[in-house]
Short mmCIF file of C-alpha atoms and ligand atoms in Angstrom, two decimals:
data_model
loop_
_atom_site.label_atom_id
_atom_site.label_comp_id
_atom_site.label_asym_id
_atom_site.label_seq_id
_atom_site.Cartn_x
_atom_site.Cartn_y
_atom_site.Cartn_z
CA UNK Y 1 -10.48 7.80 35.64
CA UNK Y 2 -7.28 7.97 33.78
CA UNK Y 3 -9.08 7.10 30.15
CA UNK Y 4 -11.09 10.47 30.62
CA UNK Y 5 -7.84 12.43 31.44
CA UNK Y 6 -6.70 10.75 28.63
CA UNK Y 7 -9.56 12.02 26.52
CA UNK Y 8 -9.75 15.51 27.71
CA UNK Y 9 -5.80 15.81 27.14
CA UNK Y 10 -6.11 14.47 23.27
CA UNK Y 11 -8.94 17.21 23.03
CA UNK Y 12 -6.69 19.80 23.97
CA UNK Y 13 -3.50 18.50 21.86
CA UNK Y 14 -6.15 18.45 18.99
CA UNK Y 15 -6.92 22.33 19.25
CA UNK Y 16 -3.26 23.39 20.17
CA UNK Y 17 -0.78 20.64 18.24
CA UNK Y 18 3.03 21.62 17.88
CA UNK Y 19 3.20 19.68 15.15
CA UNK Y 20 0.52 18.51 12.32
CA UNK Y 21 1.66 15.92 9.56
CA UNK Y 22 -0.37 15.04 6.54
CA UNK Y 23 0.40 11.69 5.20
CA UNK Y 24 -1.40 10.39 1.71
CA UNK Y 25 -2.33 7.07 0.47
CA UNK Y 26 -0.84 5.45 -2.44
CA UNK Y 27 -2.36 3.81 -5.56
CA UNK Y 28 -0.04 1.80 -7.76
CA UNK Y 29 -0.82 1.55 -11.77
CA UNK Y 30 0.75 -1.49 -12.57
CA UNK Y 31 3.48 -3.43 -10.97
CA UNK Y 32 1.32 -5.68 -8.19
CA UNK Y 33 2.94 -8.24 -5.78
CA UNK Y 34 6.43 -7.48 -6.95
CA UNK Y 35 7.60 -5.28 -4.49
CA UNK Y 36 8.77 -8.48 -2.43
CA UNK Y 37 10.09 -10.10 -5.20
CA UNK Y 38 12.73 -7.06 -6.78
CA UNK Y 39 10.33 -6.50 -9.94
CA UNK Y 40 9.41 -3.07 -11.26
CA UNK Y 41 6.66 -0.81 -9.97
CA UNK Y 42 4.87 2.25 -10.98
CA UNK Y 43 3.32 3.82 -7.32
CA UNK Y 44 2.31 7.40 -6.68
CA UNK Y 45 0.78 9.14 -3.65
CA UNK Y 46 -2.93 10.61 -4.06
CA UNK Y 47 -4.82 13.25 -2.23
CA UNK Y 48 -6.62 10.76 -0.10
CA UNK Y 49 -4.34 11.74 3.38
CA UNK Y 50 -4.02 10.24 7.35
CA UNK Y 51 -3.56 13.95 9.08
CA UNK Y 52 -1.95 13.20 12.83
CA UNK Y 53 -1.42 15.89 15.17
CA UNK Y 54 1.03 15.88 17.40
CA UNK Y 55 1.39 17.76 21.28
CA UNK Y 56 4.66 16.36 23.85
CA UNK Y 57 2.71 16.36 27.35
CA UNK Y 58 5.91 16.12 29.44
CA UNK Y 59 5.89 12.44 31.09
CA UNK Y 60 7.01 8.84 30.30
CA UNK Y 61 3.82 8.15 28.52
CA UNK Y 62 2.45 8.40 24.86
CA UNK Y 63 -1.52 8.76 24.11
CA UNK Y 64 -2.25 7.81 20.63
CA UNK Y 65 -5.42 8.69 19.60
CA UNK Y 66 -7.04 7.54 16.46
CA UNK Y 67 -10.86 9.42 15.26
CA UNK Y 68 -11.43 6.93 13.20
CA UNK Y 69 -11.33 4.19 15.38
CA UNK Y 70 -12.81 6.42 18.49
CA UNK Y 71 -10.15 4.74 20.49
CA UNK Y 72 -7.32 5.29 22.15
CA UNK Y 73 -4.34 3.79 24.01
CA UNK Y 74 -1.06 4.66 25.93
CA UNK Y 75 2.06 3.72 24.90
CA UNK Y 76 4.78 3.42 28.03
CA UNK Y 77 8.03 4.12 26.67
CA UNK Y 78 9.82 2.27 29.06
CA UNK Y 79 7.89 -1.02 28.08
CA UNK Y 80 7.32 -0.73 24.21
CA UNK Y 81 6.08 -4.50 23.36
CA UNK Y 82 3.58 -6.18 20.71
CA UNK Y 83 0.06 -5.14 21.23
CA UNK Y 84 -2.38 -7.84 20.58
CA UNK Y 85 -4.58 -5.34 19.00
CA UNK Y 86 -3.34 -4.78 15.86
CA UNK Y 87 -3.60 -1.02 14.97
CA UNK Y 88 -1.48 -0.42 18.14
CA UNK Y 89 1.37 -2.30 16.78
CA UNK Y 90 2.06 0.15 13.83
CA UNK Y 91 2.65 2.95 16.78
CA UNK Y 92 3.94 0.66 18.98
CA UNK Y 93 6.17 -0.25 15.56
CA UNK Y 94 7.49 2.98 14.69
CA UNK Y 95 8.66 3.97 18.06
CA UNK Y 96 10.44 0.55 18.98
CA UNK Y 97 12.04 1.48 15.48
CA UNK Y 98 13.53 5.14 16.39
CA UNK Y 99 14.51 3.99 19.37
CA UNK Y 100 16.65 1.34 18.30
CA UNK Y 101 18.43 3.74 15.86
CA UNK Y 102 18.40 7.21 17.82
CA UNK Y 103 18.36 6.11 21.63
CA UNK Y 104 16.23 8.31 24.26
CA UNK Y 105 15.21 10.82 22.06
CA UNK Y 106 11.44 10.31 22.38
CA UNK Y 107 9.75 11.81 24.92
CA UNK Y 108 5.86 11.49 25.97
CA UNK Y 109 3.46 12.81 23.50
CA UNK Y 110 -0.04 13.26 22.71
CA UNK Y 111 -1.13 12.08 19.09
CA UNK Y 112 -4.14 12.00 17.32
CA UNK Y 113 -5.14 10.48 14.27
CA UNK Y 114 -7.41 11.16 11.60
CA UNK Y 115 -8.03 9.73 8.32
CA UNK Y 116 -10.29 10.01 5.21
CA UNK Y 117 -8.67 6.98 3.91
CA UNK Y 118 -10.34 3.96 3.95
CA UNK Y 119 -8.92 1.64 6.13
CA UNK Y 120 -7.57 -1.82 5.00
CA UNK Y 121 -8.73 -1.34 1.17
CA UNK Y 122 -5.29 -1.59 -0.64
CA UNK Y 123 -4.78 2.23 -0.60
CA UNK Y 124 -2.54 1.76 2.14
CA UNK Y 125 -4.03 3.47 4.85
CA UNK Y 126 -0.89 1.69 6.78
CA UNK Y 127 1.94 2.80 5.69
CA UNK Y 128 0.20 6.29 5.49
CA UNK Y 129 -0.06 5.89 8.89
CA UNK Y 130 3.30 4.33 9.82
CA UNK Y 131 5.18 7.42 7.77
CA UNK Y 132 2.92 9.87 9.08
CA UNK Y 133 3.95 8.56 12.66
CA UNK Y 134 7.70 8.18 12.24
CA UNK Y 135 7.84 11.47 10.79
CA UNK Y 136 5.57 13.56 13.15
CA UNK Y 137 8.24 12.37 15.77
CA UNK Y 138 11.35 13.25 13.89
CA UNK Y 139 9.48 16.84 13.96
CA UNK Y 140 8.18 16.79 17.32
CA UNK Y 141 11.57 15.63 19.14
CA UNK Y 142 14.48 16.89 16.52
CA UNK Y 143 15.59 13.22 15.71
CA UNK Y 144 16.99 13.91 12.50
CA UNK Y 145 15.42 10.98 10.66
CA UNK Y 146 16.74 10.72 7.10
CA UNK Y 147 13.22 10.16 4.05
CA UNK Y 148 15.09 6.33 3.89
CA UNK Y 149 14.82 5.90 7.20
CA UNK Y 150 11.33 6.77 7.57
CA UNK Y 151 10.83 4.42 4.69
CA UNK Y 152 12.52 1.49 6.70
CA UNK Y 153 11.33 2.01 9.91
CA UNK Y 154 7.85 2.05 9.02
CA UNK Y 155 8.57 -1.54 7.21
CA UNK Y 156 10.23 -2.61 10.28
CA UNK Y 157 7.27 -1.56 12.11
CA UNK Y 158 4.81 -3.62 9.86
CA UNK Y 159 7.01 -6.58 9.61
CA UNK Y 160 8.29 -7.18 13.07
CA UNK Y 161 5.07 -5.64 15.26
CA UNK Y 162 2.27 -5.78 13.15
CA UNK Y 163 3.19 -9.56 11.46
CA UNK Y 164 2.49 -8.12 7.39
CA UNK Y 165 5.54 -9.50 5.15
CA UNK Y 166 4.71 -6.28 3.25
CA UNK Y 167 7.61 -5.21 0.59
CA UNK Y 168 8.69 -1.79 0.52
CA UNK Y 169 6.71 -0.12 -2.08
CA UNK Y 170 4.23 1.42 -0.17
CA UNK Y 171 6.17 3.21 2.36
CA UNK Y 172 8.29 4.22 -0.65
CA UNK Y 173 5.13 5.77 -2.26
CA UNK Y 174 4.18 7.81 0.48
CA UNK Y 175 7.30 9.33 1.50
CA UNK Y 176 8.40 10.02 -2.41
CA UNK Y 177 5.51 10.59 -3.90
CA UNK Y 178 5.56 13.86 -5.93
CA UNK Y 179 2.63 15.75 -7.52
CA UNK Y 180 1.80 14.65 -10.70
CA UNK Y 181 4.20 12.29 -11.01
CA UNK Y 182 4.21 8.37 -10.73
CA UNK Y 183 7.38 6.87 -9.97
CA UNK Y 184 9.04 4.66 -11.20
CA UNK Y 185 10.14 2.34 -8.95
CA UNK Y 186 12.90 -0.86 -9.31
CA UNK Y 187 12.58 -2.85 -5.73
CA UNK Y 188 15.49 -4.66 -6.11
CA UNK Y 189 18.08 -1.71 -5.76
CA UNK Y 190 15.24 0.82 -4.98
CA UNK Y 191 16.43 3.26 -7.99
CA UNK Y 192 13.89 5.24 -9.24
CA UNK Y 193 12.64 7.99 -11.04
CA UNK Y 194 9.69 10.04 -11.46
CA UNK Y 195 7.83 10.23 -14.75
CA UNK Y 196 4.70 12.39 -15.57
CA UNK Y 197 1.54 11.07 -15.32
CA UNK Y 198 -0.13 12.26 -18.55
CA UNK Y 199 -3.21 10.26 -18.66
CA UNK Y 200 -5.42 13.09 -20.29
CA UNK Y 201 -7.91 12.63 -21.49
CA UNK Y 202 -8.37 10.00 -18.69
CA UNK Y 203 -8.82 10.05 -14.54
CA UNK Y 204 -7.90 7.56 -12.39
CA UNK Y 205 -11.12 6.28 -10.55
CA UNK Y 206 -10.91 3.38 -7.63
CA UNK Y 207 -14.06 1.89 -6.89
CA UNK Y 208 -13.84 0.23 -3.54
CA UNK Y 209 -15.53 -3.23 -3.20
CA UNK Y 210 -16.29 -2.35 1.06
CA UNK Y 211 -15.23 -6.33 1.36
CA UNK Y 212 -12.49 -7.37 2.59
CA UNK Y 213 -12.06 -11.00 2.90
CA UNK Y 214 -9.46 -11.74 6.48
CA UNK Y 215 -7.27 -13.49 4.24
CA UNK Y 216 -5.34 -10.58 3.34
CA UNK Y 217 -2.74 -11.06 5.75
CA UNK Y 218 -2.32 -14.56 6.34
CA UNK Y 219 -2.45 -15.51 1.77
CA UNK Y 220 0.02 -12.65 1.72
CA UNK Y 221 2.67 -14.13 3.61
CA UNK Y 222 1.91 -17.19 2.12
CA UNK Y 223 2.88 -15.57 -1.41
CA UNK Y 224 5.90 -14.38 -0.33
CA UNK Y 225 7.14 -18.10 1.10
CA UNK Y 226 5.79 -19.65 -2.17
CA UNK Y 227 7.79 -17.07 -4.24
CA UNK Y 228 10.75 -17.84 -2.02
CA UNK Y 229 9.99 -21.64 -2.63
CA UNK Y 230 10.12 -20.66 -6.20
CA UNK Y 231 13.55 -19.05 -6.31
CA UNK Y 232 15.38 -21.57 -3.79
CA UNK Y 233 14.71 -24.10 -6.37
CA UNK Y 234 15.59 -22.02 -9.36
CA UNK Y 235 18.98 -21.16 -7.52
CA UNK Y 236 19.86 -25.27 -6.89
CA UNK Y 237 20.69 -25.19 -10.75
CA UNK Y 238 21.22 -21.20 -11.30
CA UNK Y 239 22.58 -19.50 -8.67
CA UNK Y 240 23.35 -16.43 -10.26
CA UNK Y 241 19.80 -15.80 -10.28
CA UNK Y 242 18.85 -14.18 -6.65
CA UNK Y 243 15.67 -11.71 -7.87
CA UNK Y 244 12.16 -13.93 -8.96
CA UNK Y 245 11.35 -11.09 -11.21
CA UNK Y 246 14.10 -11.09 -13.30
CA UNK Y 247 14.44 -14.80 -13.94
CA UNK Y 248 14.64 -14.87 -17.93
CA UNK Y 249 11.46 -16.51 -19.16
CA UNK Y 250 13.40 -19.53 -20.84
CA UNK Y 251 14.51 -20.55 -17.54
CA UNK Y 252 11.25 -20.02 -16.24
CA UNK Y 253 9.80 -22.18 -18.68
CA UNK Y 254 12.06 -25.14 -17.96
CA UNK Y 255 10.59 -25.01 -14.06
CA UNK Y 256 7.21 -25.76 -15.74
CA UNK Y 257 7.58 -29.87 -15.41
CA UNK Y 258 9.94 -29.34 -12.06
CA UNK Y 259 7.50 -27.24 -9.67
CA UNK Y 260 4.56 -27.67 -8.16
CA UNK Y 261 1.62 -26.17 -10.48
CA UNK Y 262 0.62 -23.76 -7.94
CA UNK Y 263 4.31 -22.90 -7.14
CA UNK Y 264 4.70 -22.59 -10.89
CA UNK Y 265 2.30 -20.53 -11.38
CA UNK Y 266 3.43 -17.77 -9.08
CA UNK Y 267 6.93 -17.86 -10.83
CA UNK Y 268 5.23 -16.66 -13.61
CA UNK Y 269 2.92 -14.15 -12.87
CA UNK Y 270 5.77 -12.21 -11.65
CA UNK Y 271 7.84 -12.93 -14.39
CA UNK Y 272 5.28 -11.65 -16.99
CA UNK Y 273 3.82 -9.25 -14.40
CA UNK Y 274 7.40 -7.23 -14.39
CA UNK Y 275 7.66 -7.52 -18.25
CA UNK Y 276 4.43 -5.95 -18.69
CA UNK Y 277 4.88 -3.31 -16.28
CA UNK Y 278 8.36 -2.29 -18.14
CA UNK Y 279 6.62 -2.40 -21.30
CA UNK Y 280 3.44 -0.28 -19.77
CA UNK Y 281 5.70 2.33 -18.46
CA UNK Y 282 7.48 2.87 -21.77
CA UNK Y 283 3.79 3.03 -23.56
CA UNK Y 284 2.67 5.59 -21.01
CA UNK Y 285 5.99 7.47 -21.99
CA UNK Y 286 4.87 7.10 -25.82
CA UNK Y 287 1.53 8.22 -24.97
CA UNK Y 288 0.03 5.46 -25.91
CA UNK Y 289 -2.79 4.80 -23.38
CA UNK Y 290 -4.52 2.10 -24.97
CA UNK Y 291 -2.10 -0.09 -24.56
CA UNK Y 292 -1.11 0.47 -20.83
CA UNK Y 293 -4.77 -0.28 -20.18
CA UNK Y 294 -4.47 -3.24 -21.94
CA UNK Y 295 -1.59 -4.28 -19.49
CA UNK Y 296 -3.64 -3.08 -16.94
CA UNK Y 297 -6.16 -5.54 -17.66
CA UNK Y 298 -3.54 -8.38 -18.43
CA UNK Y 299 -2.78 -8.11 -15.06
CA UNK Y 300 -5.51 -8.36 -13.33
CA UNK Y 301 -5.73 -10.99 -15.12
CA UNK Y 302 -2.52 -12.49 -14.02
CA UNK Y 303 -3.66 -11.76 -10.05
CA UNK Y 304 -7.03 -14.04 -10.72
CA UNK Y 305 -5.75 -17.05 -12.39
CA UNK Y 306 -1.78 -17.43 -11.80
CA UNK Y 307 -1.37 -15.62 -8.81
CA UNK Y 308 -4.68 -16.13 -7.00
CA UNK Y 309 -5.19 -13.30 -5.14
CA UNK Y 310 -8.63 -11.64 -6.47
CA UNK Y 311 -12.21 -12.39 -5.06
CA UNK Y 312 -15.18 -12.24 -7.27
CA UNK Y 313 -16.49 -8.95 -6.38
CA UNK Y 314 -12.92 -7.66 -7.50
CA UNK Y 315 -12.99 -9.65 -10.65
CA UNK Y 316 -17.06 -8.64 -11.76
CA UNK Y 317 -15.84 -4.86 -11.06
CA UNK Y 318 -13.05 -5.52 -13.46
CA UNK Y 319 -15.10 -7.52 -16.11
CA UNK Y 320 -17.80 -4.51 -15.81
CA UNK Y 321 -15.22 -2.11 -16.24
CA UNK Y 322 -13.59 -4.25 -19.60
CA UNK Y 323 -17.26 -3.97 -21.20
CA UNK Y 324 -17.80 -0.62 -20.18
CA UNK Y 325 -16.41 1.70 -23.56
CA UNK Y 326 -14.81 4.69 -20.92
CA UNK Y 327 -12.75 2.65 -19.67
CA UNK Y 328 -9.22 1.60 -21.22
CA UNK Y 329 -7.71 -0.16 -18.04
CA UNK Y 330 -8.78 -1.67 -14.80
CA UNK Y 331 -7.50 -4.32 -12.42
CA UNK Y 332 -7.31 -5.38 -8.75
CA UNK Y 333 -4.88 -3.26 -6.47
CA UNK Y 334 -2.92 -3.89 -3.55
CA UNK Y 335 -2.39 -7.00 -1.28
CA UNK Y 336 -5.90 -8.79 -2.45
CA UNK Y 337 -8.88 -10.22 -1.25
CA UNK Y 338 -10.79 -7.32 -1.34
CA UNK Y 339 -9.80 -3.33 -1.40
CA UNK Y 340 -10.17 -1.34 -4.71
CA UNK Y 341 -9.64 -1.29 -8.50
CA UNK Y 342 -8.13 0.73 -10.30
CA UNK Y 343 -9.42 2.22 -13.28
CA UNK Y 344 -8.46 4.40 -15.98
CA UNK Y 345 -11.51 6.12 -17.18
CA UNK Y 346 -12.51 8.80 -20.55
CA UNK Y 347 -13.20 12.03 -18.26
CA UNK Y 348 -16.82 12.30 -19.93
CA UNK Y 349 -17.75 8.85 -19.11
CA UNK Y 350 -16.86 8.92 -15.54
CA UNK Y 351 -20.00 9.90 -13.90
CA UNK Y 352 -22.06 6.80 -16.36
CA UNK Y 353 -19.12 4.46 -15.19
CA UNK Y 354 -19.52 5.39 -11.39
CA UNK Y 355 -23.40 5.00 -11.37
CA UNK Y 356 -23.19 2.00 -13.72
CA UNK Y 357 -20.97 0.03 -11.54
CA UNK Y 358 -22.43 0.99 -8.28
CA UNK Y 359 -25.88 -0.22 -9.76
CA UNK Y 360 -24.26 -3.75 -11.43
CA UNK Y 361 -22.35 -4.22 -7.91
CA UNK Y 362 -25.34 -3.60 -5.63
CA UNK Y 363 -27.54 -5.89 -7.90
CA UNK Y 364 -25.09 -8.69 -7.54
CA UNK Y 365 -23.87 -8.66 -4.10
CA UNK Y 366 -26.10 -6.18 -2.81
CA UNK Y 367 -22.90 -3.86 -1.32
CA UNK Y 368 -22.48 -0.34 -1.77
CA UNK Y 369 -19.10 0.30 -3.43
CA UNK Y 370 -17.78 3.38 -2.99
CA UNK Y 371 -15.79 5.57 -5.77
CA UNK Y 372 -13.22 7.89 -5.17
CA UNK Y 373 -11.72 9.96 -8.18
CA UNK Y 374 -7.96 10.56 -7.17
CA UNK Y 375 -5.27 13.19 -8.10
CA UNK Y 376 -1.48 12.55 -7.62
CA UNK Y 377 -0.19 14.24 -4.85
CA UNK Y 378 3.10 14.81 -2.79
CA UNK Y 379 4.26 12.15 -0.05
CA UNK Y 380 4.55 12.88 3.74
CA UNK Y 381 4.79 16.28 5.15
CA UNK Y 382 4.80 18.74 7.73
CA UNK Y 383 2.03 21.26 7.19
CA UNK Y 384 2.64 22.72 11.13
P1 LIG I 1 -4.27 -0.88 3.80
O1 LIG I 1 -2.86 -0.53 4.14
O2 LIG I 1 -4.44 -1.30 2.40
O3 LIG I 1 -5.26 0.16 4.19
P2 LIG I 1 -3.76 -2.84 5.83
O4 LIG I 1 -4.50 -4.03 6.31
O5 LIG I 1 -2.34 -3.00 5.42
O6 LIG I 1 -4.63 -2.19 4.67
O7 LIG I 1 -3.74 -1.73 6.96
C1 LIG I 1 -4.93 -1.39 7.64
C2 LIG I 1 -4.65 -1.33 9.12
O8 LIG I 1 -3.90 -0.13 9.42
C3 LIG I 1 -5.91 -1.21 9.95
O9 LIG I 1 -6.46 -2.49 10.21
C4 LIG I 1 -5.37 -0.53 11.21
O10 LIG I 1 -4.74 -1.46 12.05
C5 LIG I 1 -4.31 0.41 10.67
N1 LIG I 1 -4.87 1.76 10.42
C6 LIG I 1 -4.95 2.40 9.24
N2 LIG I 1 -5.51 3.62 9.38
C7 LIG I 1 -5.81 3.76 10.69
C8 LIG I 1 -6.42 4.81 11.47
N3 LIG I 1 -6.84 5.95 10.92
N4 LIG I 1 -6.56 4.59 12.80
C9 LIG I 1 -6.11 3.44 13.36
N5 LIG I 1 -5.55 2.43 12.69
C10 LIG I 1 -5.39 2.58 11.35
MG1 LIG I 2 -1.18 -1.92 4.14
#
């Protein structure tokens, strides 16, 4: 009985929110796995957005509502504990979050969530999500939540409720993001700036592979103890070296005989991974595309061999898209295992691309991949 109150009440906040919040994904050009380890990034936000409406109903209790999912589920706020159900946790996250920091301001609410971005593909439907949430309650109860700590509690959220190690890039992406512009991003002091994304005459095109391959999570946090592994040992002999991604490459090459291959191997990826990011970001200032879509493709190459990460229908989207002459730059994006490329593609060769790949995938694996063409767009906001 109380689920189809529940229901009928999310129906009316739906048609009658105080407050409506449109959160975007993020894609990131270059830069991958570094977040975590204080390298260099180049994120932006994109027009692919989580929209959440918001309605306060008056009691002790919180609906969340999510369309995607047709599901819902109450939060008490007087018991706010890890859900075993995953999606609940990056609610159940958020509000442990403000509450910690700004005491008894949240109320009961009514929220529901829709999305037309896919979910768990490396666009980061989850941080959309988490930033969308933290900062539909700053509007809804006055909180006074400052952009950096919408950026923190949402990482909280996802570290300490939903178990992801993630770094802080994403949430950083969708609460700065800016249209037009990529940013520039250094994740070991979080300095940044915003440069312009002049890719003409070029679009940005992710192709989603529609797998996605349950190891996301588990080889994530696995990365992030083998990079730690890495560093500990770098710092017996060096101490003054505390970031992986700034080790200096002749000290990096000394490890080669001391570490474990596969430990070795991570060190560099993200040693090389940061260097060719810096150096991408200064061609892309220069204008000169080619050869950011060369590092592009170095990359991805990195992610497959050193860093292990890809899965073959990643890697036979990004060898189609190498032999395929539109196309200057392509790799693997986000945590792994599945999700998206990314691809830089000539504007007149992006409908021959699209088809082209969708055909090759389908014929291999016999999946639909789906493409979406994205424009930079603004982080977070209010739009009620
Ligand atoms: P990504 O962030 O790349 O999309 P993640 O695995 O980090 O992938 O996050 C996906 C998770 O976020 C989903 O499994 C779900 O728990 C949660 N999530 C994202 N969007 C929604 C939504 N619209 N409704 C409910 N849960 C969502
Ligand atoms: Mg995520």
């Amino acid at each position: 009985m109380e689920g189809v109150t529940d229901k009928r009440s999310l129906k009316t906040t739906f048609h009658s929110s105080d407050i409506i919040i449109e959160s975007p994904g993020r894609i990131n050009l270059i830069g991958e796995h570094l977040d975590y380890n204080g390298g260099q990034v180049l994120p932006a936000a994109i027009n692919l957005k989580v929209r959440l409406n918001f309605k306060k109903n008056g009691t002790r209790k919180c609906n969340c509502y999510s369309k995607n999912y047709d599901n819902h589920f109450e939060i008490d706020l007087d018991k706010v504990e890890v859900s075993e159900k995953e999606w609940h946790n990056y609610f159940l996250g958020v509000v442990h979050f403000i509450e910690q920091a700004h005491p008894n301001k949240i109320k009961g609410f009514d929220c529901i969530v829709e999305s037309d971005l896919p979910i768990g593909s490396g666009i980061s439907s989850s941080a959309a999500l988490e930033c969308g949430f933290a900062k539909g309650l700053d509007a809804l109860f006055s909180i006074g939540l400052s952009d950096d700590e919408v950026i923190t509690i949402s990482r909280d959220a996802e570290h300490h409720f939903v178990g992801t190690k993630c770094g802080i890039m994403d949430q950083f992406a969708v609460v700065r993001g800016k249209k037009g512009k990529l940013i520039r991003l250094d994740c070991n002091d979080l300095s940044f700036e915003y440069i312009s994304a002049n890719i003409e005459p070029y679009s940005i095109v992710l192709l989603n592979t529609n797998v996605s391959h349950n190891l996301a999570t588990s080889e994530y946090n696995l990365r992030r103890q083998e990079c730690d592994d890495a560093l500990k040992a770098i710092q017996e002999k060096y101490p003054e070296h505390d970031v992986l991604a700034r080790v200096p490459e002749d000290i990096v090459k000394e490890f080669e005989s001391k570490l474990a291959s596969k430990i070795f191997n991570r060190l560099l990826y993200v040693v090389q991974e940061n260097a060719r990011t810096i150096t991408a970001s200064e061609a892309l200032e220069n204008e000169n595309l080619k050869t950011f879509g060369q590092k592009m493709f170095e990359s991805h190459e990195g992610l497959r061999n050193l860093y292990q990460v890809s899965c073959e229908e990643l890697d036979f989207l990004v060898d189609f898209a190498q032999e395929h002459e539109g196309v200057i730059g392509s790799r693997m994006m986000g945590g792994g295992f599945g999700g998206c490329t990314i691809n830089l593609v000539h504007k007149d060769r992006m409908d021959s691309f699209i088809t082209e790949a969708a055909l090759a995938y389908d014929l291999k694996f016999n999946i639909r991949l789906s493409p979406y063409t994205v424009a930079i767009g603004d982080g977070v906001k209010r739009i009620k």
